[in-house]
PDB file of C-alpha atoms in Angstrom:
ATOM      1  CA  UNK A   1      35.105   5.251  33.504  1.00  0.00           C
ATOM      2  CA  UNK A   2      31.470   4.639  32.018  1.00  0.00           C
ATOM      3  CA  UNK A   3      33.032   5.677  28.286  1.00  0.00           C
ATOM      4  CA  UNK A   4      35.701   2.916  29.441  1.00  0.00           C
ATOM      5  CA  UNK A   5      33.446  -0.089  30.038  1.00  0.00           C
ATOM      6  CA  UNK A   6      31.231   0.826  27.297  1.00  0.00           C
ATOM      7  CA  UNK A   7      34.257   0.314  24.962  1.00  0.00           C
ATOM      8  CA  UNK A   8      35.449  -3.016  27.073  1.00  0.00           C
ATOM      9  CA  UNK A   9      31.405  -4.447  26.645  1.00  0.00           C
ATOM     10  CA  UNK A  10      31.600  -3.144  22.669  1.00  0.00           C
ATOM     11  CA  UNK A  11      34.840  -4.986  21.965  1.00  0.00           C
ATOM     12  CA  UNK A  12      33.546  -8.199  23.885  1.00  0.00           C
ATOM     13  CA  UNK A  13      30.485  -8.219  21.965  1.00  0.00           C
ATOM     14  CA  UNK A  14      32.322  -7.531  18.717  1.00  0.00           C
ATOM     15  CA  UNK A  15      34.544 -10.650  19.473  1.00  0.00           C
ATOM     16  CA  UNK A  16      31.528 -12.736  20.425  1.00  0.00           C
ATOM     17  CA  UNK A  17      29.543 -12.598  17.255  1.00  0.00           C
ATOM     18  CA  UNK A  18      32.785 -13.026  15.100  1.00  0.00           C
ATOM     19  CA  UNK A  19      33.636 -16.079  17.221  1.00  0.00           C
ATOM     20  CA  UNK A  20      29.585 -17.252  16.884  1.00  0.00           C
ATOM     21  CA  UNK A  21      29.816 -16.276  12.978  1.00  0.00           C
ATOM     22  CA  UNK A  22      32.625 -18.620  12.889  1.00  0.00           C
ATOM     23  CA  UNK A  23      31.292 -21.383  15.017  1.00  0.00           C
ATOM     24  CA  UNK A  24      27.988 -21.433  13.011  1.00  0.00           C
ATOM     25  CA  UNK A  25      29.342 -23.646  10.170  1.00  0.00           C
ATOM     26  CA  UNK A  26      26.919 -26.088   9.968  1.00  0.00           C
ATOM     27  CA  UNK A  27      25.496 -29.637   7.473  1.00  0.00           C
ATOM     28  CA  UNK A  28      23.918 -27.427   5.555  1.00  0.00           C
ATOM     29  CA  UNK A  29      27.378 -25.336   4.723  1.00  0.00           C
ATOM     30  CA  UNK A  30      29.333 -28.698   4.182  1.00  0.00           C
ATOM     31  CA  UNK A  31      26.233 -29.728   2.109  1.00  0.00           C
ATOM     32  CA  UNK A  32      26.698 -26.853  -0.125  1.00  0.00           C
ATOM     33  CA  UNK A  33      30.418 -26.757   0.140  1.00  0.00           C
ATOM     34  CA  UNK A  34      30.470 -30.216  -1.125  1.00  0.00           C
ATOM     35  CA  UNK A  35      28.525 -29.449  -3.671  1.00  0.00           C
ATOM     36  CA  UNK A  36      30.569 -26.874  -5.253  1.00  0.00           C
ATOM     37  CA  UNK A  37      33.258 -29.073  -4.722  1.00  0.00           C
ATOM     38  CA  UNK A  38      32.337 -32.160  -6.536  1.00  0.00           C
ATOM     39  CA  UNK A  39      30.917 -29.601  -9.701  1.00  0.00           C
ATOM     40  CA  UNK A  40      34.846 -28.189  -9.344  1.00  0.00           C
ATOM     41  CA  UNK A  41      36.386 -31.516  -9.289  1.00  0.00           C
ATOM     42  CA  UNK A  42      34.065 -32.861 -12.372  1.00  0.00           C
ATOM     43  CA  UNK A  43      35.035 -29.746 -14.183  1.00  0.00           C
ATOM     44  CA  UNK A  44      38.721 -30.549 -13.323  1.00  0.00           C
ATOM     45  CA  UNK A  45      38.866 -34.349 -14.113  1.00  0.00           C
ATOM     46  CA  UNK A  46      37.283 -33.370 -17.552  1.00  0.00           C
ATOM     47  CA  UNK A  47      39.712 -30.565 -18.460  1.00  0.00           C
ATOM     48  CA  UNK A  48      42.695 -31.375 -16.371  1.00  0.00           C
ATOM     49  CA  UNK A  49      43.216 -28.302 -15.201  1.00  0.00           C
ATOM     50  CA  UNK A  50      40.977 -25.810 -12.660  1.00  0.00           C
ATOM     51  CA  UNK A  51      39.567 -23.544 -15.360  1.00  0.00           C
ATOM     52  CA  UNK A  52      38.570 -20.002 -13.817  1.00  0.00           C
ATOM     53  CA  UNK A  53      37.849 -17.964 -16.867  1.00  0.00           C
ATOM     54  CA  UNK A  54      34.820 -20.436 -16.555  1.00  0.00           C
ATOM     55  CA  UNK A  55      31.887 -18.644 -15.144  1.00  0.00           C
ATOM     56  CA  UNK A  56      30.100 -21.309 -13.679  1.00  0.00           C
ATOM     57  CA  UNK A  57      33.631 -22.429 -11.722  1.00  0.00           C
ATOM     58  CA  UNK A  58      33.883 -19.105 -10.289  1.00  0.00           C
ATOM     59  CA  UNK A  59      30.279 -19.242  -9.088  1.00  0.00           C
ATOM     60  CA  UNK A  60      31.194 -22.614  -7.917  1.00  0.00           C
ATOM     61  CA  UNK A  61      34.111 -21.521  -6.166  1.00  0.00           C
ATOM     62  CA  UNK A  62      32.171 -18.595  -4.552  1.00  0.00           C
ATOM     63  CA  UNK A  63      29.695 -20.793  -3.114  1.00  0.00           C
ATOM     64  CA  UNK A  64      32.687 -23.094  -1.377  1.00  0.00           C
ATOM     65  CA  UNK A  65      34.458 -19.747  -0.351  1.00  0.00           C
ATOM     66  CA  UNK A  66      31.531 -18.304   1.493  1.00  0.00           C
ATOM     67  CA  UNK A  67      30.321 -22.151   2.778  1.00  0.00           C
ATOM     68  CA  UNK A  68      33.996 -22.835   4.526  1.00  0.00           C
ATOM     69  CA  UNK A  69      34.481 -19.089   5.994  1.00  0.00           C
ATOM     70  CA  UNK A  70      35.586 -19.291   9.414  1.00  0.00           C
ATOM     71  CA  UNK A  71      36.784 -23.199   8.923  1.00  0.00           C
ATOM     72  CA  UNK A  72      40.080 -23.327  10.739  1.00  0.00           C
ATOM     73  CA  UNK A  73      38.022 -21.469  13.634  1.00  0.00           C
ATOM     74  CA  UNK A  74      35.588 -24.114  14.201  1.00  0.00           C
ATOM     75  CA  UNK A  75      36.378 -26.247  16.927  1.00  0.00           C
ATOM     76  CA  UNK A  76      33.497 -28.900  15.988  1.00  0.00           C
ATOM     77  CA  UNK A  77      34.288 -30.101  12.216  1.00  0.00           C
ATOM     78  CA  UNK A  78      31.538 -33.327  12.957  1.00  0.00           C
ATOM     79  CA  UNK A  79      28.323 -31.550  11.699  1.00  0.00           C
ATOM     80  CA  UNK A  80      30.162 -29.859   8.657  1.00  0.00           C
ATOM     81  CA  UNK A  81      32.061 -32.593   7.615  1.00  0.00           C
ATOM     82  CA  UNK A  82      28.940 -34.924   7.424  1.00  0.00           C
ATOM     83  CA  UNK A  83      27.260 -32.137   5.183  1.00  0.00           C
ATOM     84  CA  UNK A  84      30.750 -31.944   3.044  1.00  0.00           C
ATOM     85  CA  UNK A  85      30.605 -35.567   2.600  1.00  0.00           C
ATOM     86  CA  UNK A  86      27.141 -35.566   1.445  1.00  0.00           C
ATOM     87  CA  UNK A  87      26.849 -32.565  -0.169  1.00  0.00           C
ATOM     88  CA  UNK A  88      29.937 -34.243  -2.387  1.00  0.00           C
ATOM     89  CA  UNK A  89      28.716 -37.711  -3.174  1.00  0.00           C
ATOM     90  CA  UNK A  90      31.458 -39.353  -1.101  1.00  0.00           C
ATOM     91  CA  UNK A  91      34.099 -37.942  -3.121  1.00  0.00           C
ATOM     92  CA  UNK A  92      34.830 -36.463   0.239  1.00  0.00           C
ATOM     93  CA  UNK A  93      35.237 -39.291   2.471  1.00  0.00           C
ATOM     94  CA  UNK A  94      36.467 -40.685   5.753  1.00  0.00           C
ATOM     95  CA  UNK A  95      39.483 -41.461   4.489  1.00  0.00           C
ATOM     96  CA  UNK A  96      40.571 -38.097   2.914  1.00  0.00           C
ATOM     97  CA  UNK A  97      38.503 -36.277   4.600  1.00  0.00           C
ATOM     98  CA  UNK A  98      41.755 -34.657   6.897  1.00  0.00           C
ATOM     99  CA  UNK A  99      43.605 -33.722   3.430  1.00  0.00           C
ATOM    100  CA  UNK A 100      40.651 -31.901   2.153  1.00  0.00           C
ATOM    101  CA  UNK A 101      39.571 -30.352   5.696  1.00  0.00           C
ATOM    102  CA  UNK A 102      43.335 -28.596   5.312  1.00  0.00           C
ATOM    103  CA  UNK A 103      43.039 -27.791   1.554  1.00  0.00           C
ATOM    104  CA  UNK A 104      39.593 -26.078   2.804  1.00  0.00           C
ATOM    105  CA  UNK A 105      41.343 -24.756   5.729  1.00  0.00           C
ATOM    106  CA  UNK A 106      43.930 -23.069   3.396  1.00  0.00           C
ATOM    107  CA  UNK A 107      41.366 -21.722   0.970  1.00  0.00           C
ATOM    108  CA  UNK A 108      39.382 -20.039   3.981  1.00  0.00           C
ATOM    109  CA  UNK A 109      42.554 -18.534   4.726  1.00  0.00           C
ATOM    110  CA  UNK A 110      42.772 -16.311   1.433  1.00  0.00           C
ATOM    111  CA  UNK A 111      41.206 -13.172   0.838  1.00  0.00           C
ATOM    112  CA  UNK A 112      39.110 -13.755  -2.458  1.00  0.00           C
ATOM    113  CA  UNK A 113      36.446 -10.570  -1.542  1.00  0.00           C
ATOM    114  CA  UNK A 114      37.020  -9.609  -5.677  1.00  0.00           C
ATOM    115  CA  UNK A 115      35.734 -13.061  -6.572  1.00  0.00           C
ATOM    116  CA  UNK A 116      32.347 -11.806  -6.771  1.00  0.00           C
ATOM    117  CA  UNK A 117      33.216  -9.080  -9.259  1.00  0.00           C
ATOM    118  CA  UNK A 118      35.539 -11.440 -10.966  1.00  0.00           C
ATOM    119  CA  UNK A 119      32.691 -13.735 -11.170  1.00  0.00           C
ATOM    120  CA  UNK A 120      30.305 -10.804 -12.868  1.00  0.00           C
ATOM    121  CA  UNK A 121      32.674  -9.768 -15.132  1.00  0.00           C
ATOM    122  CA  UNK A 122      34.062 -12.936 -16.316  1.00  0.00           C
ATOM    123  CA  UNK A 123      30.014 -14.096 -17.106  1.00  0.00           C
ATOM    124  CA  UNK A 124      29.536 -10.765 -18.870  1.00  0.00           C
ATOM    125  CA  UNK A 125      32.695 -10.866 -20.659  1.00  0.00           C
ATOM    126  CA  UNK A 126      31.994 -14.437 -21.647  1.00  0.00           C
ATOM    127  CA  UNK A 127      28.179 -13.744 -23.570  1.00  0.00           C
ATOM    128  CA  UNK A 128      29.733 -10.674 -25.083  1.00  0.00           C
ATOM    129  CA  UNK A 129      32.160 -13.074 -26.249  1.00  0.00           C
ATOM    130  CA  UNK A 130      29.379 -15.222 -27.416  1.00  0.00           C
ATOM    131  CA  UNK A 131      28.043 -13.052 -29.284  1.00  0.00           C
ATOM    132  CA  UNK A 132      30.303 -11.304 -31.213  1.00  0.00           C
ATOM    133  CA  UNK A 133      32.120 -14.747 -32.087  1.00  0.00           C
ATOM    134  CA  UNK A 134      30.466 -17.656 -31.129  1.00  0.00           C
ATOM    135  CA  UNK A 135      33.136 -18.741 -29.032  1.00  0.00           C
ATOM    136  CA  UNK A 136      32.861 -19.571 -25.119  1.00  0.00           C
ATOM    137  CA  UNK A 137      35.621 -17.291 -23.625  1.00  0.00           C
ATOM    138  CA  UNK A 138      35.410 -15.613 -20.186  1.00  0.00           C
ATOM    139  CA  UNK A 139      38.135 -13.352 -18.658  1.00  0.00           C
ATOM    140  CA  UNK A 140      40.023 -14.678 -16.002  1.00  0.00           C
ATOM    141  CA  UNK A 141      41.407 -12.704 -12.771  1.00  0.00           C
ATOM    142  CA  UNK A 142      45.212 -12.691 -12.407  1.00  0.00           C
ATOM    143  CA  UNK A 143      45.589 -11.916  -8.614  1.00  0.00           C
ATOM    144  CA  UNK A 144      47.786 -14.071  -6.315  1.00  0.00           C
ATOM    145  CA  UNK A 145      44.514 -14.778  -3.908  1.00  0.00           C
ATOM    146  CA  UNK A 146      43.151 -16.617  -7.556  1.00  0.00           C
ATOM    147  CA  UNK A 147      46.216 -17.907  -8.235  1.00  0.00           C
ATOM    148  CA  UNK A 148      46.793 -19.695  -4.663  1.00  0.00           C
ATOM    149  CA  UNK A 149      43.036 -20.603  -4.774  1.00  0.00           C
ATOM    150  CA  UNK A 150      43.558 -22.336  -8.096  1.00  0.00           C
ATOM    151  CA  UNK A 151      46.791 -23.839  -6.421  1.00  0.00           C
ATOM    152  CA  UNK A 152      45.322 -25.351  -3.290  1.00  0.00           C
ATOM    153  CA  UNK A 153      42.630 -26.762  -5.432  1.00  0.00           C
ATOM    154  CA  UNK A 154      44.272 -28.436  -8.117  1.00  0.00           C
ATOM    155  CA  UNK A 155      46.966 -29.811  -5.688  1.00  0.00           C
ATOM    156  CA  UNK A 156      43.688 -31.311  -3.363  1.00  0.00           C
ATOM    157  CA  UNK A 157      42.013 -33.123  -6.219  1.00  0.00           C
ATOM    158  CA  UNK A 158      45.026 -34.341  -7.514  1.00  0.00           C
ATOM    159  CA  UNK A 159      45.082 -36.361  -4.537  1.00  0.00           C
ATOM    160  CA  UNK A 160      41.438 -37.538  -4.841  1.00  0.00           C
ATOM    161  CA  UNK A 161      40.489 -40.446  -6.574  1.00  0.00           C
TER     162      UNK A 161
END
């Protein structure tokens, strides 16, 4: 019985701090999420296209992956959405803010947990690159998770103008 409740107390405290991990999105993640959004969207109005073999994207989208984590979980968007709008120099604003809170919503969704080693080996792979040729080329990762990243993003700022 005491083996019982110590399991029932476990899995309640397990479920709290998930729910409080996902409730703790804050200003200062929209700031930083907005931030990696407008450096995204710059890239992608310059290029016309979401360019991932681009280390600095991937770092970019990194930062926005781990600053939106827990998104469609938070029950309070005020605080975060303030931060997103600032933190993106009102390229995020009231009025499509709802359109990008999904987009976001969707990318939180994905599993992109080989982003980080996608984002080391794409910069290594790019200044041996460099080096040996003088040209700026970077790998680029080919799994779906990427793929319906790139997706979700290019759809959202073809909407924003």
């Amino acid at each position: 019985m005491k083996a019982l409740k110590f399991l029932l107390v476990a899995a309640a405290a397990a479920l709290f701090s998930f729910q409080v991990q996902a409730i703790n999105l804050t200003n200062g993640n929209g700031l930083k999420a907005g931030s990696a959004l407008l450096s995204l969207y710059t890239q992608y109005k310059s290029t016309g296209k979401l360019d991932l073999s681009n280390p600095t994207n991937l770092n970019n989208l990194m930062t926005l992956v781990s600053n939106i984590k827990g998104l469609d979980q938070l029950t309070n968007k005020v605080p975060f959405l303030n931060g997103l709008i600032s933190g993106s120099k009102n390229l995020v604003n009231k009025n499509n803010s709802d359109s990008v809170l999904s987009s976001l919503t969707q990318l939180s969704g994905l599993d992109l947990s080989s982003l980080s080693s996608s984002s080391a080996s794409s910069a290594v792979t790019g200044a041996l690159s460099k080096i040996a040729t003088g040209a700026a080329s970077a790998g680029s990762s080919n799994s779906s998770a990427m793929s319906s990243a790139t997706n979700i993003l290019s759809g959202l700022f073809k909407t924003i103008k």
